Structure formats: structure tokens, C-alpha cells
Short mmCIF file of N, CA, C and O in Angstrom, two decimals:
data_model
loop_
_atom_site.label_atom_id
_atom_site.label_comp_id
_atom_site.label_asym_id
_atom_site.label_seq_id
_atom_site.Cartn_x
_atom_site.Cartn_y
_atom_site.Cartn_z
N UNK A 47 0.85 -1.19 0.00
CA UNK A 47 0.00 0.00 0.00
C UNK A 47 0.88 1.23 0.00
O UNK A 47 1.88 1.35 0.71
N UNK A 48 0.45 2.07 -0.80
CA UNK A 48 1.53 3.47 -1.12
C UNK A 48 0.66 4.33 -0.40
O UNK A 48 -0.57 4.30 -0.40
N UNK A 49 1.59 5.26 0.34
CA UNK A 49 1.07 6.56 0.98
C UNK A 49 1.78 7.79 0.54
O UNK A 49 3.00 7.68 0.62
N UNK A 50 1.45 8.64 0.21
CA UNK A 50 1.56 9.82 -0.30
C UNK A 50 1.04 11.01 0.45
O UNK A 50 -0.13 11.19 0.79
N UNK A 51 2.23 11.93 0.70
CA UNK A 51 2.21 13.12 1.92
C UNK A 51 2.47 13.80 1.12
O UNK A 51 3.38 13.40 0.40
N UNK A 52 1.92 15.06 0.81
CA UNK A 52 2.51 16.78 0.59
C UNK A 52 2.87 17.70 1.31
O UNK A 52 1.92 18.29 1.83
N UNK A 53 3.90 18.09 1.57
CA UNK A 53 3.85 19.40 2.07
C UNK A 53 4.18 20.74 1.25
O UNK A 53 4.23 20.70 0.02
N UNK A 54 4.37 21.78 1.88
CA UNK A 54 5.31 22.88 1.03
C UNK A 54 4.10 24.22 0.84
O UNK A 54 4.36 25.42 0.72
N UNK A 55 2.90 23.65 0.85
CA UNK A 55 1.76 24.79 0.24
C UNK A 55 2.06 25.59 1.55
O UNK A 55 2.40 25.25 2.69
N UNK A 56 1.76 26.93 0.87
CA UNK A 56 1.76 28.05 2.00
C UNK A 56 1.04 29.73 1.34
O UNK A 56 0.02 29.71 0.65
N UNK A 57 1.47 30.52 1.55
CA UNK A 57 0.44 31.96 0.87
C UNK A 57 1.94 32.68 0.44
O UNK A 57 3.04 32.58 1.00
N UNK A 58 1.55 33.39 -0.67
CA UNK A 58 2.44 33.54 -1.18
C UNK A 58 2.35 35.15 -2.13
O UNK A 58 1.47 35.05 -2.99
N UNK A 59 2.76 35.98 -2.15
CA UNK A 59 2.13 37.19 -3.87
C UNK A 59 2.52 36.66 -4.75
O UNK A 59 3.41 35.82 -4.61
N UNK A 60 2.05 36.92 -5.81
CA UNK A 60 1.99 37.26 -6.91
C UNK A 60 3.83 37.48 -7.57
O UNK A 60 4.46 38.52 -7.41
N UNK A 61 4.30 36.41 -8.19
CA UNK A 61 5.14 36.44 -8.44
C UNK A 61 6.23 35.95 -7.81
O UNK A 61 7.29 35.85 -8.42
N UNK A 62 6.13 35.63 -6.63
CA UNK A 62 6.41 34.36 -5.79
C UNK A 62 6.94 32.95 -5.87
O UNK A 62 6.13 32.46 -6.66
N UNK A 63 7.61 32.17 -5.61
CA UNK A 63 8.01 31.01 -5.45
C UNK A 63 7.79 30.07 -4.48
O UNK A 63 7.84 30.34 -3.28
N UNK A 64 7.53 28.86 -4.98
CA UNK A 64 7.26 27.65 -3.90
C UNK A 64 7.48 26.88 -4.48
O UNK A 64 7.54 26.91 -5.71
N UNK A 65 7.80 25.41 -3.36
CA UNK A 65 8.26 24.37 -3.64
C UNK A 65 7.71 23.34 -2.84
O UNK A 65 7.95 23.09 -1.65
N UNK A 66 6.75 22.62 -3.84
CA UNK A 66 5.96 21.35 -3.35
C UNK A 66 6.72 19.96 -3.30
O UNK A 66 7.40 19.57 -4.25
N UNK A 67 6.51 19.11 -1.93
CA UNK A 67 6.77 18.28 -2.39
C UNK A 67 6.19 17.08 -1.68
O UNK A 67 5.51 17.30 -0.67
N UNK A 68 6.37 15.81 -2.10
CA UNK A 68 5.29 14.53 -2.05
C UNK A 68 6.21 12.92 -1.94
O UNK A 68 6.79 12.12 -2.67
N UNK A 69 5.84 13.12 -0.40
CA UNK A 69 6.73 11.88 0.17
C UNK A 69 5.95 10.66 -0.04
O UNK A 69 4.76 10.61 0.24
N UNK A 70 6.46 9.86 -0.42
CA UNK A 70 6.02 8.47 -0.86
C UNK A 70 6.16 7.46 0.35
O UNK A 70 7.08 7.82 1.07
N UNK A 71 5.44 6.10 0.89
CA UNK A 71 6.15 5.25 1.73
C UNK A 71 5.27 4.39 1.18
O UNK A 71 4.36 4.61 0.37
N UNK A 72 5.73 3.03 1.88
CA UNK A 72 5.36 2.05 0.68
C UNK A 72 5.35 1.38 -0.52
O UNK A 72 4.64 0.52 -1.04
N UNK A 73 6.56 2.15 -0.90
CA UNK A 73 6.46 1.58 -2.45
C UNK A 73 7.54 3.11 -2.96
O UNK A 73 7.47 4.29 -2.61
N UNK A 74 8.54 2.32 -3.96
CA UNK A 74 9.52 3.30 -4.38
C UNK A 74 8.74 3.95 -5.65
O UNK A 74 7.64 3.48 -5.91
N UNK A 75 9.20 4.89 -6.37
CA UNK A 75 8.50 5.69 -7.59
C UNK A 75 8.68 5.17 -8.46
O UNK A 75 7.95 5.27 -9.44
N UNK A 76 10.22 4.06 -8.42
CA UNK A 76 10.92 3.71 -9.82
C UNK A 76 9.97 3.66 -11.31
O UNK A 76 10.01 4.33 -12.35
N UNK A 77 9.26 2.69 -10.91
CA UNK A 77 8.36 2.60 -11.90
C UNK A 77 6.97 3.25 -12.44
O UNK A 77 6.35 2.90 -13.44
N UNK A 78 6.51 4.56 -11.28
CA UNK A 78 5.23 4.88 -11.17
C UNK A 78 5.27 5.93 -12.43
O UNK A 78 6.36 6.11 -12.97
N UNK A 79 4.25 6.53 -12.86
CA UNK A 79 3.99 7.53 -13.88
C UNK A 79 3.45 8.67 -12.52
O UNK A 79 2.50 8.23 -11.86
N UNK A 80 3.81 9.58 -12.26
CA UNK A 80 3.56 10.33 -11.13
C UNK A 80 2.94 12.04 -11.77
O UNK A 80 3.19 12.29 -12.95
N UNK A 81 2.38 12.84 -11.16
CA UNK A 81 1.68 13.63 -11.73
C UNK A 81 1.26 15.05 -10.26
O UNK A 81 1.35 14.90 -9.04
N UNK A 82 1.03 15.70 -10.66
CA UNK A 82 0.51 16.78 -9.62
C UNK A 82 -0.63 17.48 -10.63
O UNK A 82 -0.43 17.75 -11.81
N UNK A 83 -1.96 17.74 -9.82
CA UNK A 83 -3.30 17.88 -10.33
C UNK A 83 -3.58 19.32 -8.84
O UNK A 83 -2.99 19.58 -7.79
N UNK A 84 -4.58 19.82 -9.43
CA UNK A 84 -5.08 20.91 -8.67
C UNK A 84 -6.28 21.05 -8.50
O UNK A 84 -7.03 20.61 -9.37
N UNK A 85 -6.80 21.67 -7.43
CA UNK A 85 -8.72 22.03 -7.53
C UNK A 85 -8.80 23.16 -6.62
O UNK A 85 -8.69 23.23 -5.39
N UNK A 86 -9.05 24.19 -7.68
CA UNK A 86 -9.55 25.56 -7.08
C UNK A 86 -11.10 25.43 -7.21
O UNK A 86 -11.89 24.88 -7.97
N UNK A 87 -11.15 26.39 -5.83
CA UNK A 87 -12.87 26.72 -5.88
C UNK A 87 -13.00 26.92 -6.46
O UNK A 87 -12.31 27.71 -7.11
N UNK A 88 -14.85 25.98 -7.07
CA UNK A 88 -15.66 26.41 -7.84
C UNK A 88 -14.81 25.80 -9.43
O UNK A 88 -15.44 26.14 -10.43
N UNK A 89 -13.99 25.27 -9.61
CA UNK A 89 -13.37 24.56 -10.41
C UNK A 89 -13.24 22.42 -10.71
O UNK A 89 -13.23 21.51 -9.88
N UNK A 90 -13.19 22.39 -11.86
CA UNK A 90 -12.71 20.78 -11.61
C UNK A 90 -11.34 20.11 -11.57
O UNK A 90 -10.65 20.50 -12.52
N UNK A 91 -10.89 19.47 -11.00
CA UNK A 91 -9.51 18.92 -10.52
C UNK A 91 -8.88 18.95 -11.79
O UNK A 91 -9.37 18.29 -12.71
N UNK A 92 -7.82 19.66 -11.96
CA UNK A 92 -7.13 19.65 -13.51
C UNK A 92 -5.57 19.20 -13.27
O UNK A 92 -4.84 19.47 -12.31
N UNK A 93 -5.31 18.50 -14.35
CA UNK A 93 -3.79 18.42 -14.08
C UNK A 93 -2.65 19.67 -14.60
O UNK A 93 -2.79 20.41 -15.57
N UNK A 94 -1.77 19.65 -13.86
CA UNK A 94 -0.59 20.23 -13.64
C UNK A 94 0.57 20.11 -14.24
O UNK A 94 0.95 20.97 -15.03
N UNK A 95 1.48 18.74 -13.89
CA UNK A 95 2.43 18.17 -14.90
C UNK A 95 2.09 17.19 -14.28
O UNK A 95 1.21 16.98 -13.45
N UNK A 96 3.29 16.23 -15.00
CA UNK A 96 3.66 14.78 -15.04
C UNK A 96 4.73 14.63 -15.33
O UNK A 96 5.33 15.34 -16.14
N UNK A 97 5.46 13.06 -14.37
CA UNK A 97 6.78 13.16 -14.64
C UNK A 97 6.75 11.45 -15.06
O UNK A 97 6.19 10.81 -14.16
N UNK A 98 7.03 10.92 -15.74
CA UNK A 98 7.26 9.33 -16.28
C UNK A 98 8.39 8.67 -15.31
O UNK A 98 9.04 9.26 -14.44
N UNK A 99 8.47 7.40 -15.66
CA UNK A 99 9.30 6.43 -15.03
C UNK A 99 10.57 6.77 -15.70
O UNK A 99 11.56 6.88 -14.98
N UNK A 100 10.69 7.01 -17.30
CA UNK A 100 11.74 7.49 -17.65
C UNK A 100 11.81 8.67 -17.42
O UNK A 100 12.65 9.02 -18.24
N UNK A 101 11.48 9.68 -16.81
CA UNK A 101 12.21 11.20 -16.46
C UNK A 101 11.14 12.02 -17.37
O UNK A 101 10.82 13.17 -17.05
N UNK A 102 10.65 11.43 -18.44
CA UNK A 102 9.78 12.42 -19.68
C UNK A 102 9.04 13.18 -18.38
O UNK A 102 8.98 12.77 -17.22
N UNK A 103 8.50 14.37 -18.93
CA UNK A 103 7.66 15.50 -18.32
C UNK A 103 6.57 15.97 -19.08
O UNK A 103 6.67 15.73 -20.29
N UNK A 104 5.38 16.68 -18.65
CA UNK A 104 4.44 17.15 -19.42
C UNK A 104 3.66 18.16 -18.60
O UNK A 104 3.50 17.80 -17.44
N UNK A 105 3.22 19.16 -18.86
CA UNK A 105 2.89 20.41 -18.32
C UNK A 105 1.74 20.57 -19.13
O UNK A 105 1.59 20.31 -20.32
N UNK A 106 0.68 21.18 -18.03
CA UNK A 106 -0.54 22.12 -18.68
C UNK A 106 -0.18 23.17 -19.10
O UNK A 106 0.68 23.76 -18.43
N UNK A 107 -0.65 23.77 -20.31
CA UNK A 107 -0.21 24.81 -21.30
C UNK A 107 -0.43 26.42 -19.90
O UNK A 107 0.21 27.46 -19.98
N UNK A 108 -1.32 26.16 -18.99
CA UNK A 108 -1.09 27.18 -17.88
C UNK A 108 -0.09 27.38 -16.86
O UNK A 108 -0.10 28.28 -16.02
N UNK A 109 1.13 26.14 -17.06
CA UNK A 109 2.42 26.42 -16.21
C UNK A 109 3.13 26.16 -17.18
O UNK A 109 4.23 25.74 -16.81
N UNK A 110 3.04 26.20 -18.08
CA UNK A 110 4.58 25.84 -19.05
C UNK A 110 5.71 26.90 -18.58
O UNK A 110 5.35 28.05 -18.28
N UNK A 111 6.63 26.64 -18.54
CA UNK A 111 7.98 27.81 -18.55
C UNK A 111 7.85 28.24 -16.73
O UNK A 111 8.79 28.67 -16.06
N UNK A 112 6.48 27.99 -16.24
CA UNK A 112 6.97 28.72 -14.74
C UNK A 112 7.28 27.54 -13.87
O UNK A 112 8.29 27.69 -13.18
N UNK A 113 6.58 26.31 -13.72
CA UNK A 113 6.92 25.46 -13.34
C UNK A 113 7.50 23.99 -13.64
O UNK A 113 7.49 23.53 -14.78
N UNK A 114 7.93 23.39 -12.70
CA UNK A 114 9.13 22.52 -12.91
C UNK A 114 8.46 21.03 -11.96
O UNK A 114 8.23 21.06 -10.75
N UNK A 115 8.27 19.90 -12.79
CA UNK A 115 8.29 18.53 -11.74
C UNK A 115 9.55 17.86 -12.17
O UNK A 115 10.19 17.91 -13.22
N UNK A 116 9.69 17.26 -11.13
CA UNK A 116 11.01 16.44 -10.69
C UNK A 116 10.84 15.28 -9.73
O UNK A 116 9.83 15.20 -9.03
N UNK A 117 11.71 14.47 -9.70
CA UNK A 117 11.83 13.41 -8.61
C UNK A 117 13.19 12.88 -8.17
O UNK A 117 14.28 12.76 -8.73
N UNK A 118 12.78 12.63 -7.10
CA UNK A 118 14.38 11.70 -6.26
C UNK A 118 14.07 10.43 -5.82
O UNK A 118 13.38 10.19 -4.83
N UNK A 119 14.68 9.45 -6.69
CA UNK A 119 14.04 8.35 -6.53
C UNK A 119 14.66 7.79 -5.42
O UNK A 119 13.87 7.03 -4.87
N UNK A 120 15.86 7.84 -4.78
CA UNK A 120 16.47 7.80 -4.02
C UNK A 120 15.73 8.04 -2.51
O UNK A 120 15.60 7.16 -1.65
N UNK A 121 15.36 9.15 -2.42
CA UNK A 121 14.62 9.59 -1.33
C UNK A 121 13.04 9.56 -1.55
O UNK A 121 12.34 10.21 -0.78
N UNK A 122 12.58 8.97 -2.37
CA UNK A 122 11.33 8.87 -2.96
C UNK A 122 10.11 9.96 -2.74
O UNK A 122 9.09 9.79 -2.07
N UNK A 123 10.50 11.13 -3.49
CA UNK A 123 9.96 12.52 -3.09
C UNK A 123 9.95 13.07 -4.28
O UNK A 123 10.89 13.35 -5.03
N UNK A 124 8.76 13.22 -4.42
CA UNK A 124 8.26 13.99 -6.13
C UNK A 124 8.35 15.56 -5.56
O UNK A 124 8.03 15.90 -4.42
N UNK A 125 8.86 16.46 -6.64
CA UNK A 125 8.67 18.04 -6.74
C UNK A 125 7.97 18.61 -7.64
O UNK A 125 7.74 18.07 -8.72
N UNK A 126 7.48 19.92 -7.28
CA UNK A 126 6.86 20.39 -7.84
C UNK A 126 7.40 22.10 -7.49
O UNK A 126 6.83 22.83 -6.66
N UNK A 127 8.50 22.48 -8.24
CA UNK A 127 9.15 24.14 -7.99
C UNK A 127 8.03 24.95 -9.00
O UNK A 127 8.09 24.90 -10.23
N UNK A 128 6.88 25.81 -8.14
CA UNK A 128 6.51 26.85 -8.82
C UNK A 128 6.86 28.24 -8.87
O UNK A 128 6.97 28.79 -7.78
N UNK A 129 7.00 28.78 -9.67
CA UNK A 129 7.78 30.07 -9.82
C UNK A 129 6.50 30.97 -10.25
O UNK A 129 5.34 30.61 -10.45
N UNK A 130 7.15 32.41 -10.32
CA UNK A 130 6.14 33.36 -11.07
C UNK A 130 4.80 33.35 -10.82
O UNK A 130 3.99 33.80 -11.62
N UNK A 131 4.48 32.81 -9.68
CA UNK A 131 3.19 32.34 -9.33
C UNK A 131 2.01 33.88 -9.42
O UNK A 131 2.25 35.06 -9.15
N UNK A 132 0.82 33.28 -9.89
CA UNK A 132 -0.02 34.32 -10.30
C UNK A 132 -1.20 34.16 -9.39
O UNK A 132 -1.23 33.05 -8.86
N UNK A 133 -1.97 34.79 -9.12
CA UNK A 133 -3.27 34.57 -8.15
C UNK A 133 -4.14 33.28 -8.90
O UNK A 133 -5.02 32.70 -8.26
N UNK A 134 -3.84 32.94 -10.18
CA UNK A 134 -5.39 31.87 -10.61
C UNK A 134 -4.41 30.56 -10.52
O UNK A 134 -4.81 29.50 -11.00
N UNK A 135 -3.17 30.64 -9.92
CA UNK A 135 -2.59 29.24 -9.38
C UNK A 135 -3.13 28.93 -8.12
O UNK A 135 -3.67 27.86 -8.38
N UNK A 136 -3.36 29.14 -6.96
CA UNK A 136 -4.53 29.11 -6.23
C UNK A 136 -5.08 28.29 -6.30
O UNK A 136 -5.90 28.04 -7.18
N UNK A 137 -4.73 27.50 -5.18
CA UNK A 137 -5.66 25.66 -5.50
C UNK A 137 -5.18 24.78 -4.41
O UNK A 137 -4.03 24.86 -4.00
N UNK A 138 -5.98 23.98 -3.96
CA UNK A 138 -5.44 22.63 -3.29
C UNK A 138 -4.82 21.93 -4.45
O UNK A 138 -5.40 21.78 -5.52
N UNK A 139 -3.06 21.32 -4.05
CA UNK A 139 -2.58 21.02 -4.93
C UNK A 139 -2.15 19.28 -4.58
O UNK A 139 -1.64 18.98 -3.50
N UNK A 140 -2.44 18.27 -5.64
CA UNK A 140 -1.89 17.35 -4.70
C UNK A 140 -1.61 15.83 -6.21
O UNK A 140 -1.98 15.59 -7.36
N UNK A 141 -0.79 15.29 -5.21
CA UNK A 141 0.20 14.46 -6.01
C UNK A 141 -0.51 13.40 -6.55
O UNK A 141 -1.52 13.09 -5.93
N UNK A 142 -0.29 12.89 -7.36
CA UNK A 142 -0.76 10.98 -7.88
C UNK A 142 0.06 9.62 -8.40
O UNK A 142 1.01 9.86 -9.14
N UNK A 143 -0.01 9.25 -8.32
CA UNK A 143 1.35 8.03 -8.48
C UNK A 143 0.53 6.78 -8.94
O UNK A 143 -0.58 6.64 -8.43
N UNK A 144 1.04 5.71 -9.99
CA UNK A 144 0.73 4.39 -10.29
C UNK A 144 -0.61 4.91 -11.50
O UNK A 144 -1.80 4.82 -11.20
N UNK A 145 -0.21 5.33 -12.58
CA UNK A 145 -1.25 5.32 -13.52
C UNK A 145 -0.82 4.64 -15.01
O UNK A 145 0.17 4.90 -15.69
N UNK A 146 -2.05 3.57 -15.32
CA UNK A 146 -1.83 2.61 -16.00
C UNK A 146 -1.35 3.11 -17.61
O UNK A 146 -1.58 4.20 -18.14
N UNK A 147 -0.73 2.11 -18.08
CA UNK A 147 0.20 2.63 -19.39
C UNK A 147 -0.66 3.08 -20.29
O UNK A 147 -1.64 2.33 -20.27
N UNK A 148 -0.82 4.12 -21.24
CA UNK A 148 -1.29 4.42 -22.44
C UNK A 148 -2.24 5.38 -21.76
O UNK A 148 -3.13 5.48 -22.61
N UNK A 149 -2.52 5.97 -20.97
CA UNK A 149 -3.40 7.20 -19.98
C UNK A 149 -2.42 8.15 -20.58
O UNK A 149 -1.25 7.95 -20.91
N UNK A 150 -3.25 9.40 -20.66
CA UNK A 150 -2.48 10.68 -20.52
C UNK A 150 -2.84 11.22 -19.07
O UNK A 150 -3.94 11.25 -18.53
N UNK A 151 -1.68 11.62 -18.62
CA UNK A 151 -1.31 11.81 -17.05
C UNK A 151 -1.98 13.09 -17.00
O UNK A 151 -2.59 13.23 -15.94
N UNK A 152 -2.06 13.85 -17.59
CA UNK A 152 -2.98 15.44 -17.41
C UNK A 152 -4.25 15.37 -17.87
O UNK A 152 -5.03 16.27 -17.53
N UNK A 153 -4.69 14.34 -18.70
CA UNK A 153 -6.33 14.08 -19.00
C UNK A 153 -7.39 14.02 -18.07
O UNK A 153 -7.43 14.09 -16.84
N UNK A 154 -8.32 13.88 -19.04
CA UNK A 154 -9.46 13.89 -17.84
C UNK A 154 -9.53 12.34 -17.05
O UNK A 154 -9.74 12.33 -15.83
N UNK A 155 -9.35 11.05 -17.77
CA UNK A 155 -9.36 9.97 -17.56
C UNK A 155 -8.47 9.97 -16.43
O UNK A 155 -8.48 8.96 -15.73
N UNK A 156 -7.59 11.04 -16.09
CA UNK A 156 -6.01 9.94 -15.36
C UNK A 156 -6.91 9.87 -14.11
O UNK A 156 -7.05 8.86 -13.42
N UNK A 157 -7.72 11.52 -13.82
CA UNK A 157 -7.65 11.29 -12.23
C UNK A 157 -8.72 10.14 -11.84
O UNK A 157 -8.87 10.08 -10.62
N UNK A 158 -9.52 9.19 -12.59
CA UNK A 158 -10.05 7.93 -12.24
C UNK A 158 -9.03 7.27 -11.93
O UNK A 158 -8.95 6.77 -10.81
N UNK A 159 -7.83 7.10 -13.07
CA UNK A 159 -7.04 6.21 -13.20
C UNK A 159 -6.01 5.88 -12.77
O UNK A 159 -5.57 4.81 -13.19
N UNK A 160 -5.03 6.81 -11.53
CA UNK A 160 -4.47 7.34 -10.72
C UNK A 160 -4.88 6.14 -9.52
O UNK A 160 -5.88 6.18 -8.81
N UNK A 161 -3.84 5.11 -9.49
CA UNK A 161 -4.12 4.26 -8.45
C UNK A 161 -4.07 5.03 -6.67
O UNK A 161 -4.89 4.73 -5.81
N UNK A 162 -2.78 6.15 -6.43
CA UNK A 162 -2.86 6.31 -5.50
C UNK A 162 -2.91 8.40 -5.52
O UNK A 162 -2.65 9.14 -6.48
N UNK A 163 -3.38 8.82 -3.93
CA UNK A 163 -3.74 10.39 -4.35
C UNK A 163 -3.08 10.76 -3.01
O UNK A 163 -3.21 9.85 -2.19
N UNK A 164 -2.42 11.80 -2.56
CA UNK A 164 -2.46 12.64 -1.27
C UNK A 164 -3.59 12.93 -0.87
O UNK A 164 -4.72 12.60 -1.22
N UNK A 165 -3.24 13.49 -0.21
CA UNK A 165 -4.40 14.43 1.27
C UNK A 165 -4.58 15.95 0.77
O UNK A 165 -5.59 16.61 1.01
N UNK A 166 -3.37 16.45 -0.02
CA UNK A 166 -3.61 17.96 -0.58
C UNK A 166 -2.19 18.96 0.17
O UNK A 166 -1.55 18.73 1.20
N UNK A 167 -2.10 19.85 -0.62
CA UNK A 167 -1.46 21.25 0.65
C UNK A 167 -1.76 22.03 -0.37
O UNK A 167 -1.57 21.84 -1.57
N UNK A 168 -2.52 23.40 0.51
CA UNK A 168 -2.76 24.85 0.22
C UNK A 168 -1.59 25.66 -0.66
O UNK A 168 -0.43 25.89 -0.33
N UNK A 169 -2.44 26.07 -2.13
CA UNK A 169 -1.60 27.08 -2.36
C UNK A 169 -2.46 28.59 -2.50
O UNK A 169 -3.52 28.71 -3.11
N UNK A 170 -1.94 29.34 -2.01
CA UNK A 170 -2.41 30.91 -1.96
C UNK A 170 -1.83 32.13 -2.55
O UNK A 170 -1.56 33.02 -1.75
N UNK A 171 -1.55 32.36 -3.87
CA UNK A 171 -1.21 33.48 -4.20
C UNK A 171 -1.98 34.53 -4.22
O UNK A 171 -3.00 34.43 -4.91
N UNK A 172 -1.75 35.74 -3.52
CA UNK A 172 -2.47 36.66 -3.61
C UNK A 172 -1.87 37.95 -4.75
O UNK A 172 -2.54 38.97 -4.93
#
């Protein structure tokens, strides 16, 4: 059984930096397709990026260039460095791990398909 912790969310302005990140136990990443998804009020859970088993990455066309996912497989801790942060980033932000091959990790399908999810951490740009 995989457990998945976030921390890092906090309040922040407009133009701001933070750095999410998503401790794993139970089970190493090596092989997972891993992802960070968001849900602002009054919104539906959208994805963020994605990071593959091989290192590949993929970004919603609304963080391209400001933010960054990463992983340490070593310490089994997914990142998520947001930069330039704008007020409509603003969202419970939270991690996913173990999604089956041929899914697109930012689709609408993944977040069914997303074997395991965090608990969330607050982000607040004002």
C-alpha cells in the first residue's frame, strides 16, 4: 500500500516562489507515472504536470515555462518548484502516483485512473 504526503503549500504574492513536495512510503516511484493535479474553488480537478518512469515530463499549457516537476528516486519525493506564481494558481494542490500505461497523465481519464492520491497542501497566491 503506497502513501503519499505533501507538504510545502503556503500563501504567497503574486510572483512568488514555492516548492511542493510529495513523500512516498510504501512503495519506491521507480516505476510509477507520477503527476501533480489541482482544484480551485468552484473549479474541476485539472492536471498540472507529469513526470514518467523514464524522467519524460508534461505540463498544462497554464504552467509551461513557470513550473518545474522532478523526482528523487532515491529519497522517494516527487517536486513540484513553482515560480512566477499568479493569483489563478490558487488551488489545493496534490500528487498521484501508479497510472496505467497508455493514460495521458494530465487528462481527464487519469484522475479515475491514478491508483494512489495525497491528502492535498494549500496554495495561496495573492
Amino acid at each position: 500500500h503506497v502513501q503519499l504526503v505533501e507538504s510545502g503549500g503556503n500563501s504567497v504574492q503574486a510572483g512568488g516562489s514555492l516548492r511542493l513536495s510529495c513523500a512516498a512510503s510504501g512503495h519506491t516511484y521507480l516505476n510509477y507515472c507520477l503527476a501533480w493535479f489541482r482544484l480551485a474553488s468552484g473549479n474541476e480537478r485539472e492536471g498540472v504536470a507529469a513526470i514518467d518512469s523514464d524522467g519524460s515530463t508534461s505540463y498544462a499549457d497554464s504552467v509551461k515555462g513557470r513550473f518545474t516537476i522532478s523526482k528523487d528516486n532515491a529519497k522517494n519525493i516527487l517536486y513540484l518548484q513553482m515560480d512566477s506564481l499568479k493569483p489563478e494558481d490558487t488551488a489545493m494542490y496534490y500528487c498521484a502516483a501508479d497510472l496505467p500505461r497508455g493514460v495521458d497523465p494530465l487528462g481527464e481519464d487519469a484522475i479515475k485512473e491514478f491508483g494512489y492520491w495525497g491528502q492535498g497542501t494549500q496554495v495561496t497566491v495573492s
